[in-house]
Short mmCIF file of C-alpha atoms in Angstrom, two decimals:
data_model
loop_
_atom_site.label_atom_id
_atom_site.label_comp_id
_atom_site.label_asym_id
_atom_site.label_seq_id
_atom_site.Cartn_x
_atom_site.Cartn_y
_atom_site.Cartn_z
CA UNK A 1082 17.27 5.16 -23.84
CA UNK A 1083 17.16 5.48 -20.26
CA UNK A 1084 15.96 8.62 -18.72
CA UNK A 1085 18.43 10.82 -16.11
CA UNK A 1086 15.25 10.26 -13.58
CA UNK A 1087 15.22 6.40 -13.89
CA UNK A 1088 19.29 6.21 -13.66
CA UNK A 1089 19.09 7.71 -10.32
CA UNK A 1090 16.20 6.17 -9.01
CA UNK A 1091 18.06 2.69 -9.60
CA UNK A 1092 21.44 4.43 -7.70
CA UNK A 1093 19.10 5.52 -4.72
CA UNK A 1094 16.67 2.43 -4.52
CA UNK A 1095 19.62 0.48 -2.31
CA UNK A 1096 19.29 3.52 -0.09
CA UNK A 1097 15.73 2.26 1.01
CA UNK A 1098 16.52 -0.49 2.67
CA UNK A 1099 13.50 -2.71 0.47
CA UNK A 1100 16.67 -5.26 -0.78
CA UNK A 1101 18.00 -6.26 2.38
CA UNK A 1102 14.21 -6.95 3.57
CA UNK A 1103 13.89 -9.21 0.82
CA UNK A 1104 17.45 -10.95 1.03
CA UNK A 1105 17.35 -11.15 4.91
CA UNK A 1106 14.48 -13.66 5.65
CA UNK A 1107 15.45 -14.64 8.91
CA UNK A 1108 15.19 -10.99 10.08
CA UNK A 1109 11.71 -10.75 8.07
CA UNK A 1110 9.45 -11.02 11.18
CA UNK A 1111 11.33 -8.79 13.39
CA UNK A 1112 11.38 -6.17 10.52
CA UNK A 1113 7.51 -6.74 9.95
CA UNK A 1114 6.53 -6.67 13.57
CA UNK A 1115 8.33 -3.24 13.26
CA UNK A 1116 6.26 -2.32 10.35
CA UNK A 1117 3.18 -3.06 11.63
CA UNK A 1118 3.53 -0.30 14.45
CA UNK A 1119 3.37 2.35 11.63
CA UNK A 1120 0.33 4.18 10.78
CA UNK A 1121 -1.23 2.64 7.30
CA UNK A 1122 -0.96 5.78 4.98
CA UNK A 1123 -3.68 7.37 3.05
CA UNK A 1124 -4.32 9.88 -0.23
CA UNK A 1125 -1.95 12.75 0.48
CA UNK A 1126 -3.12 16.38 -0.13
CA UNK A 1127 -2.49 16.65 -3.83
CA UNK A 1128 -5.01 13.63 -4.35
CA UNK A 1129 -7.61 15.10 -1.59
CA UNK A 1130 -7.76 18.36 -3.62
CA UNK A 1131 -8.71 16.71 -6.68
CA UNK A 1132 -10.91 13.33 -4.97
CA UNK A 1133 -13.24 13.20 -2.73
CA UNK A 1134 -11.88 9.98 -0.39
CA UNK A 1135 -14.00 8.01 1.69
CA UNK A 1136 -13.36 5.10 4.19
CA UNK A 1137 -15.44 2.21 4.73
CA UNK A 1138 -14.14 0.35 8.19
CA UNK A 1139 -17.77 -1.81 8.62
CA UNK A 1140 -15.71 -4.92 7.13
CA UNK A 1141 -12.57 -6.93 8.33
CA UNK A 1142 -10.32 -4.11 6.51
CA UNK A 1143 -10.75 -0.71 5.67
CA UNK A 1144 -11.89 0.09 2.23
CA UNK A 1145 -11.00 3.63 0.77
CA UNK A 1146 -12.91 4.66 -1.90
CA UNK A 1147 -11.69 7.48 -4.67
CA UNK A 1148 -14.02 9.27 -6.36
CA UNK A 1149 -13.35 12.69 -8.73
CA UNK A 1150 -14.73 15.72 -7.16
CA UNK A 1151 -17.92 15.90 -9.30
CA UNK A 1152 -18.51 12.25 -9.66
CA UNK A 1153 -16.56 9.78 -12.33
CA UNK A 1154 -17.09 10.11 -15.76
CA UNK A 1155 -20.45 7.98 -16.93
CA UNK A 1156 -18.00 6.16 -19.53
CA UNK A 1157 -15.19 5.61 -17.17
CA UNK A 1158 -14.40 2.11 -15.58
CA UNK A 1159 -13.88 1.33 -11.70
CA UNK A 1160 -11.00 0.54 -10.93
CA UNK A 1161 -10.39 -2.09 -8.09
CA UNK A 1162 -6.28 -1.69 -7.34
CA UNK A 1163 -4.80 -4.28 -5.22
CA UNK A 1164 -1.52 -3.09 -3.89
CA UNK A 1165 1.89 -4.69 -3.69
CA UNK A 1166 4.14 -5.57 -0.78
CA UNK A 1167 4.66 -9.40 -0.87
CA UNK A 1168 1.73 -9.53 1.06
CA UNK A 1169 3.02 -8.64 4.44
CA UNK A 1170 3.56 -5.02 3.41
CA UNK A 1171 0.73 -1.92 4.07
CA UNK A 1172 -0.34 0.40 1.04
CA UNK A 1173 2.75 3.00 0.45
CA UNK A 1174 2.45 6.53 -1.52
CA UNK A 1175 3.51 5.79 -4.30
CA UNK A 1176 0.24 3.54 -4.64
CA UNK A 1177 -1.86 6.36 -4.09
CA UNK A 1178 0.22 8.25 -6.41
CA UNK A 1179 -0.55 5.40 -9.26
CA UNK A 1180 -4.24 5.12 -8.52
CA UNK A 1181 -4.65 8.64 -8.26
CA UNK A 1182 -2.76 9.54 -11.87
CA UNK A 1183 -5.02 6.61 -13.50
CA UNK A 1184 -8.27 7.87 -11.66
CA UNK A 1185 -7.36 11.77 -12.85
CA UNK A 1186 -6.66 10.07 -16.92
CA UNK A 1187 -9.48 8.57 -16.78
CA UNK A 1188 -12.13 10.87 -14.69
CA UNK A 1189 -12.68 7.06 -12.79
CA UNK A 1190 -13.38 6.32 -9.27
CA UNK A 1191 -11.36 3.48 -7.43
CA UNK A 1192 -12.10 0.98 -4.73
CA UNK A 1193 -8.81 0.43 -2.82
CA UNK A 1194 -8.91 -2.57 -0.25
CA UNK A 1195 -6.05 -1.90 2.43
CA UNK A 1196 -6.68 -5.88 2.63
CA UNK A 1197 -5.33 -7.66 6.04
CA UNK A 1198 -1.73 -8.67 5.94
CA UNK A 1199 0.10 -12.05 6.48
CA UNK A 1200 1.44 -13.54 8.43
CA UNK A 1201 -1.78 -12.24 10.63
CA UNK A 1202 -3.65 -13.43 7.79
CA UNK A 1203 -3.20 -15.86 4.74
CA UNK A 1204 -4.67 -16.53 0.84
CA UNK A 1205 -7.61 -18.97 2.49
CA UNK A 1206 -9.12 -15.64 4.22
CA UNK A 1207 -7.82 -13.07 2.56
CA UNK A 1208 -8.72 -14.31 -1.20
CA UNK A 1209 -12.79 -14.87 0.08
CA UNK A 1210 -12.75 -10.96 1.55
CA UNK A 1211 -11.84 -9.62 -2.03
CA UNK A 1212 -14.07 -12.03 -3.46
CA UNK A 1213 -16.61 -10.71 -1.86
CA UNK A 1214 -15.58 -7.18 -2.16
CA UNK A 1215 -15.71 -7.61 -6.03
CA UNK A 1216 -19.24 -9.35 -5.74
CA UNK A 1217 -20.18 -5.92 -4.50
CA UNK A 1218 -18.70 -4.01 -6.85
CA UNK A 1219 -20.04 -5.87 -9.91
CA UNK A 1220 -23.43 -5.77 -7.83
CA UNK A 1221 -23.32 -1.91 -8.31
CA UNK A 1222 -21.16 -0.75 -11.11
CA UNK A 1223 -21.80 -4.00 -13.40
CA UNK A 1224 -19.06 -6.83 -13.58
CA UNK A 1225 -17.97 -5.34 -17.17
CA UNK A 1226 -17.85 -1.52 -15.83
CA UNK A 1227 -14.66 -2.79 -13.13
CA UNK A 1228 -11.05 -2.89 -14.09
CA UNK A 1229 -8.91 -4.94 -11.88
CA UNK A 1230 -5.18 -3.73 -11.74
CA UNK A 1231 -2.62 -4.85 -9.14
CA UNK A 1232 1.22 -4.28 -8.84
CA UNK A 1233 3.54 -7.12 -7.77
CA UNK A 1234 1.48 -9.33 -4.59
CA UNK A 1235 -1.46 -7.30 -5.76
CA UNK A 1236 -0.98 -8.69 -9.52
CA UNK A 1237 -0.92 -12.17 -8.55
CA UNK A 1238 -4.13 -11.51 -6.06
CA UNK A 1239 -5.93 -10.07 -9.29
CA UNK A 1240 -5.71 -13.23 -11.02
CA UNK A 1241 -5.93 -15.67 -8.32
CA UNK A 1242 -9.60 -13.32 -8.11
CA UNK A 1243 -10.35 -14.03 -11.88
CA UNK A 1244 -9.57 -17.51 -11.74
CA UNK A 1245 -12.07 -17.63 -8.64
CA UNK A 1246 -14.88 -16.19 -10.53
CA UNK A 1247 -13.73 -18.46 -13.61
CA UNK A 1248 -14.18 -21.26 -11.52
CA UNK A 1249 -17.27 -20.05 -9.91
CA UNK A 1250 -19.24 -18.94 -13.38
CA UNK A 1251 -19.65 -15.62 -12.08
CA UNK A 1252 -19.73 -12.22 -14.62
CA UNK A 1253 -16.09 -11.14 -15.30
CA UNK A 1254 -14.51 -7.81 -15.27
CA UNK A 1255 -14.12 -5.59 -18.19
CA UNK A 1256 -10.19 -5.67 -17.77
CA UNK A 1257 -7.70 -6.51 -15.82
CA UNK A 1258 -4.16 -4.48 -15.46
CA UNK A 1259 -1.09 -6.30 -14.46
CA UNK A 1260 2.51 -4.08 -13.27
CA UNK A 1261 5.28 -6.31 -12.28
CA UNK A 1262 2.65 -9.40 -11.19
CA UNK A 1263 4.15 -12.04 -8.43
CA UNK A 1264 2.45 -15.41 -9.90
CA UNK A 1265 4.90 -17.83 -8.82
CA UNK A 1266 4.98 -17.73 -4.59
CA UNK A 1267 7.15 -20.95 -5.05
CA UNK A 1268 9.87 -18.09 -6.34
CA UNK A 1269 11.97 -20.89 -8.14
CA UNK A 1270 11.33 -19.46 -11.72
CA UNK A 1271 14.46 -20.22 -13.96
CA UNK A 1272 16.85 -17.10 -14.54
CA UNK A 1273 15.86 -14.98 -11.22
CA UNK A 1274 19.19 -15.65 -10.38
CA UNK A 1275 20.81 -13.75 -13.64
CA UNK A 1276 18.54 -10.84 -12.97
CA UNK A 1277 18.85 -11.14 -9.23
CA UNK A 1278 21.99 -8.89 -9.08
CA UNK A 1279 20.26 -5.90 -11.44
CA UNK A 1280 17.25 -6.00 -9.16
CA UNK A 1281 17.45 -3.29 -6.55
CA UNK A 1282 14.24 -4.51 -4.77
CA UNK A 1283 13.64 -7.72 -4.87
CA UNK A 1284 15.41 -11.16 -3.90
CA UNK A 1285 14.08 -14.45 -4.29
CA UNK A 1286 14.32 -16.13 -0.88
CA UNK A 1287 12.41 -13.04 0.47
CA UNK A 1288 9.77 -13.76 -2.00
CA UNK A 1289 9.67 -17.71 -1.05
CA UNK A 1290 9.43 -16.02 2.90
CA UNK A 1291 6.82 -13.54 2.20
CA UNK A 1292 4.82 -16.70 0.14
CA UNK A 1293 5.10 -19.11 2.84
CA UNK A 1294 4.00 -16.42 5.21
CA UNK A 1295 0.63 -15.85 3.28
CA UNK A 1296 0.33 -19.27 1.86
CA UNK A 1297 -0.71 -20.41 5.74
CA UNK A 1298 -1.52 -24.01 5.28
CA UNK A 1299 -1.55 -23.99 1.76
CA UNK A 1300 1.73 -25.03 -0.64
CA UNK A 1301 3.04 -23.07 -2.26
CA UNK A 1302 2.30 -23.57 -5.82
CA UNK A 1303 -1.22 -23.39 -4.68
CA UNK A 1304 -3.35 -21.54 -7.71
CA UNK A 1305 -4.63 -19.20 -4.78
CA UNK A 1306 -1.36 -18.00 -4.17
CA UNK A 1307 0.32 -19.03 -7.24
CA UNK A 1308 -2.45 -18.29 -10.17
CA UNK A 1309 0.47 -19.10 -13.18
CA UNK A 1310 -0.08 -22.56 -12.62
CA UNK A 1311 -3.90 -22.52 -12.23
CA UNK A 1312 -6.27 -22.37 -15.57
CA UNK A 1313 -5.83 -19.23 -17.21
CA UNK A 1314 -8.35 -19.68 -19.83
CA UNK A 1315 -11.22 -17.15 -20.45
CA UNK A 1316 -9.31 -14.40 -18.82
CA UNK A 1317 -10.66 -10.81 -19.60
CA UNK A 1318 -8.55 -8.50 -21.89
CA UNK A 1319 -4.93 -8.03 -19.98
CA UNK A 1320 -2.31 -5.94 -20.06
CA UNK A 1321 1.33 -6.63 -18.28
CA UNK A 1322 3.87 -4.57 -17.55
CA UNK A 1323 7.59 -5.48 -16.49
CA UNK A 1324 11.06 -4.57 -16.46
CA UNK A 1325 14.40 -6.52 -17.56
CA UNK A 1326 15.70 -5.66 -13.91
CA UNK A 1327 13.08 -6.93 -12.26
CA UNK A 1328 13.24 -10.37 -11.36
CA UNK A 1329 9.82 -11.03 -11.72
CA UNK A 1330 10.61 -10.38 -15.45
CA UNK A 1331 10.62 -14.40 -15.10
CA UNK A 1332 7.14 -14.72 -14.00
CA UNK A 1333 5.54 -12.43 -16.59
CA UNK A 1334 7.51 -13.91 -19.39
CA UNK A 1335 6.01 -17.14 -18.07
CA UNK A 1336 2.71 -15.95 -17.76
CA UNK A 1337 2.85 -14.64 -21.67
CA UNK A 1338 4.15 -17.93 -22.78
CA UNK A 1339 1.60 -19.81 -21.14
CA UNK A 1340 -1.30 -17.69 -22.54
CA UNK A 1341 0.36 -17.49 -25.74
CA UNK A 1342 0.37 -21.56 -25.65
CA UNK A 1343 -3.50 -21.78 -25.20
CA UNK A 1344 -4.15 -19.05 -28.11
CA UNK A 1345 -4.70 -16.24 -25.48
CA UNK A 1346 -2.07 -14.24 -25.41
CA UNK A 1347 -2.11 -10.81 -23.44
CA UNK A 1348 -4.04 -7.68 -24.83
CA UNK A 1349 -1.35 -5.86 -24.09
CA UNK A 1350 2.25 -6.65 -23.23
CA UNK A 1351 5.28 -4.32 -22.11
CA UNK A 1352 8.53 -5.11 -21.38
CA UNK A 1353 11.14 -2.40 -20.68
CA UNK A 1354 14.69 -2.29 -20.98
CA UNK A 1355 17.04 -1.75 -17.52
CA UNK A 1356 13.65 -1.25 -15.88
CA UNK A 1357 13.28 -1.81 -11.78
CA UNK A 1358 10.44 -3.52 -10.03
CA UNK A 1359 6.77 -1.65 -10.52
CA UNK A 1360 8.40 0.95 -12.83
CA UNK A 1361 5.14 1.89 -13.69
CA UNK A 1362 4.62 3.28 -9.90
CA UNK A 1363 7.98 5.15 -9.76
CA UNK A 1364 8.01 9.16 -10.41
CA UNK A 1365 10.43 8.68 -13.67
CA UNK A 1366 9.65 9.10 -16.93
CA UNK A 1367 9.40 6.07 -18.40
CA UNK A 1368 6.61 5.62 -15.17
CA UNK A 1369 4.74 8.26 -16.29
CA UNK A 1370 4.47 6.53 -19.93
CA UNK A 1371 3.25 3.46 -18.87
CA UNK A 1372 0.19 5.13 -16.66
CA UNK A 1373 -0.61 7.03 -19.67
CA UNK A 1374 -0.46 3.85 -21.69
CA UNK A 1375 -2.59 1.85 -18.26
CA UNK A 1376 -5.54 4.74 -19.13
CA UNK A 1377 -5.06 4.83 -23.04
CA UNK A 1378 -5.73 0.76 -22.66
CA UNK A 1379 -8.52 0.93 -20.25
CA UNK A 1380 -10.18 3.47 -22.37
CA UNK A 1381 -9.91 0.97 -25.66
CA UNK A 1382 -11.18 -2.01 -23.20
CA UNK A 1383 -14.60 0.31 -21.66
CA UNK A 1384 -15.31 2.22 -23.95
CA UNK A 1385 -14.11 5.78 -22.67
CA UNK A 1386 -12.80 7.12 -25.44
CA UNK A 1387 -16.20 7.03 -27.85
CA UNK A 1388 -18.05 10.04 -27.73
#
């Protein structure tokens, strides 16, 4: 059933204003020129107390950096969170709120790229930078120590970064966590109409807008953009998350056929009834399940809960 929380969350969503940004297109740059004049946010209080947060700004982004007061646990993964936004959006709170809860499961420290935004920037600059941010990372921590998780934008740019070390040979992560994950930019999956109505977020001509924006030169059904139709053999051990109300319900259902089809099929799949866009980020209930089930999986995946 439902919860009370997640009934009024999908009442007040509309409130927000995130549905007409993604149904208005033509009034996308105006509304993103706006959005860029806004201060990037950060860790609030709550996570400061419990993390000690550090910025990096030596690259072409700022890299924020979450580690428990006292150091991670030795057992515990790293967690390199990509955030959502359709690529043209900044990091929000209730981000930091997500990485924060998983970090404080799983005594874990997180590496948080506030990666550069399109239009600005697009997938052929933008997909190299985390590249080589995860080169790093597995230089440090060890390829298998790192769990990759992204929500929406950020879930398709966690695969397109598998697929690029696929391609490339190179050491794969441990894990890789997927909440509500954008893998078709093209946005012409069959049956986001149906759900289009139930979805209080998302439309799909603002995600075709917000693909052709970061797509740059590229088309659209480009693997680097759109990783569903690239190889998804050999991934590590994944876990997706989704909601019925969620129009990208589509793409993940898509995504689980298609590994299903080459013998693959997710470690973990979850698809939730009446359920809005990235749930799993929202301060309900049935939110607070599905972190607890994120750690509870990353755990089983590195290790963290043998003695």
């Amino acid at each position: 059933m439902v919860s009370l929380g997640a009934r009024f969350v999908e009442f007040a969503l509309p409130l927000l204003g995130i549905k007409r940004f993604f149904s208005q297109p033509h009034k996308m740059d105006q509304r993103i020129a706006k959005m860029r004049r806004q201060a990037s946010l950060r860790p609030g209080r709550k996570w400061r107390e419990k993390f000690d947060i550090a910025e990096e700004t030596e690259r072409s982004y700022p890299l924020v950096t979450v580690t428990p007061k006292g150091g991670a646990r030795p057992e515990a993964p790293h967690l390199l969170y990509f955030h959502g936004g359709g690529y043209v959006m900044d990091i929000a709170s209730l981000h930091w709120d997500a990485i924060g809860t998983l970090c404080n499961e799983l005594g874990a420290a997180a590496s948080v790229p506030i990666y550069p935004l399109a239009p600005e920037v697009t997938a052929e600059t933008t997909l190299p930078a985390m590249r080589a941010l995860y080169d790093e990372l597995a230089d440090r921590y060890g390829a298998q120590n790192i769990a990759i998780a992204g929500d929406s934008a950020g879930g398709g740019m966690a695969l397109a970064l598998v697929q690029d070390l696929i391609r490339g040979g190179k050491p794969l992560p441990g894990s890789m966590v997927l909440f509500s994950p954008w893998v078709d930019a093209t946005a012409s999956g069959e049956g986001m109409a149906a759900i289009a109505p139930r979805d209080k977020i998302l439309a799909p001509v603002g995600l075709e807008a917000c693909g052709q924006r970061y797509a740059g030169t590229l088309p659209l059904n480009d693997p680097r953009l759109s990783p569903l139709f690239g190889d998804l053999t050999g991934l590590p051990p994944t876990a997706i998350f989704v909601g019925t109300s969620d129009i990208l319900l589509v793409d993940a259902r898509r995504l689980k056929d298609r590994l299903e089809q080459i013998g693959e099929p997710p470690a973990l799949y979850r698809e939730a009834d009446r359920m809005q866009h990235v749930w799993m980020l929202l301060p309900i209930p049935e939110g607070r399940a599905a972190l607890s089930e994120t750690a509870q999986f990353l755990r089983a995946q590195h290790g963290a809960n043998k003695k």
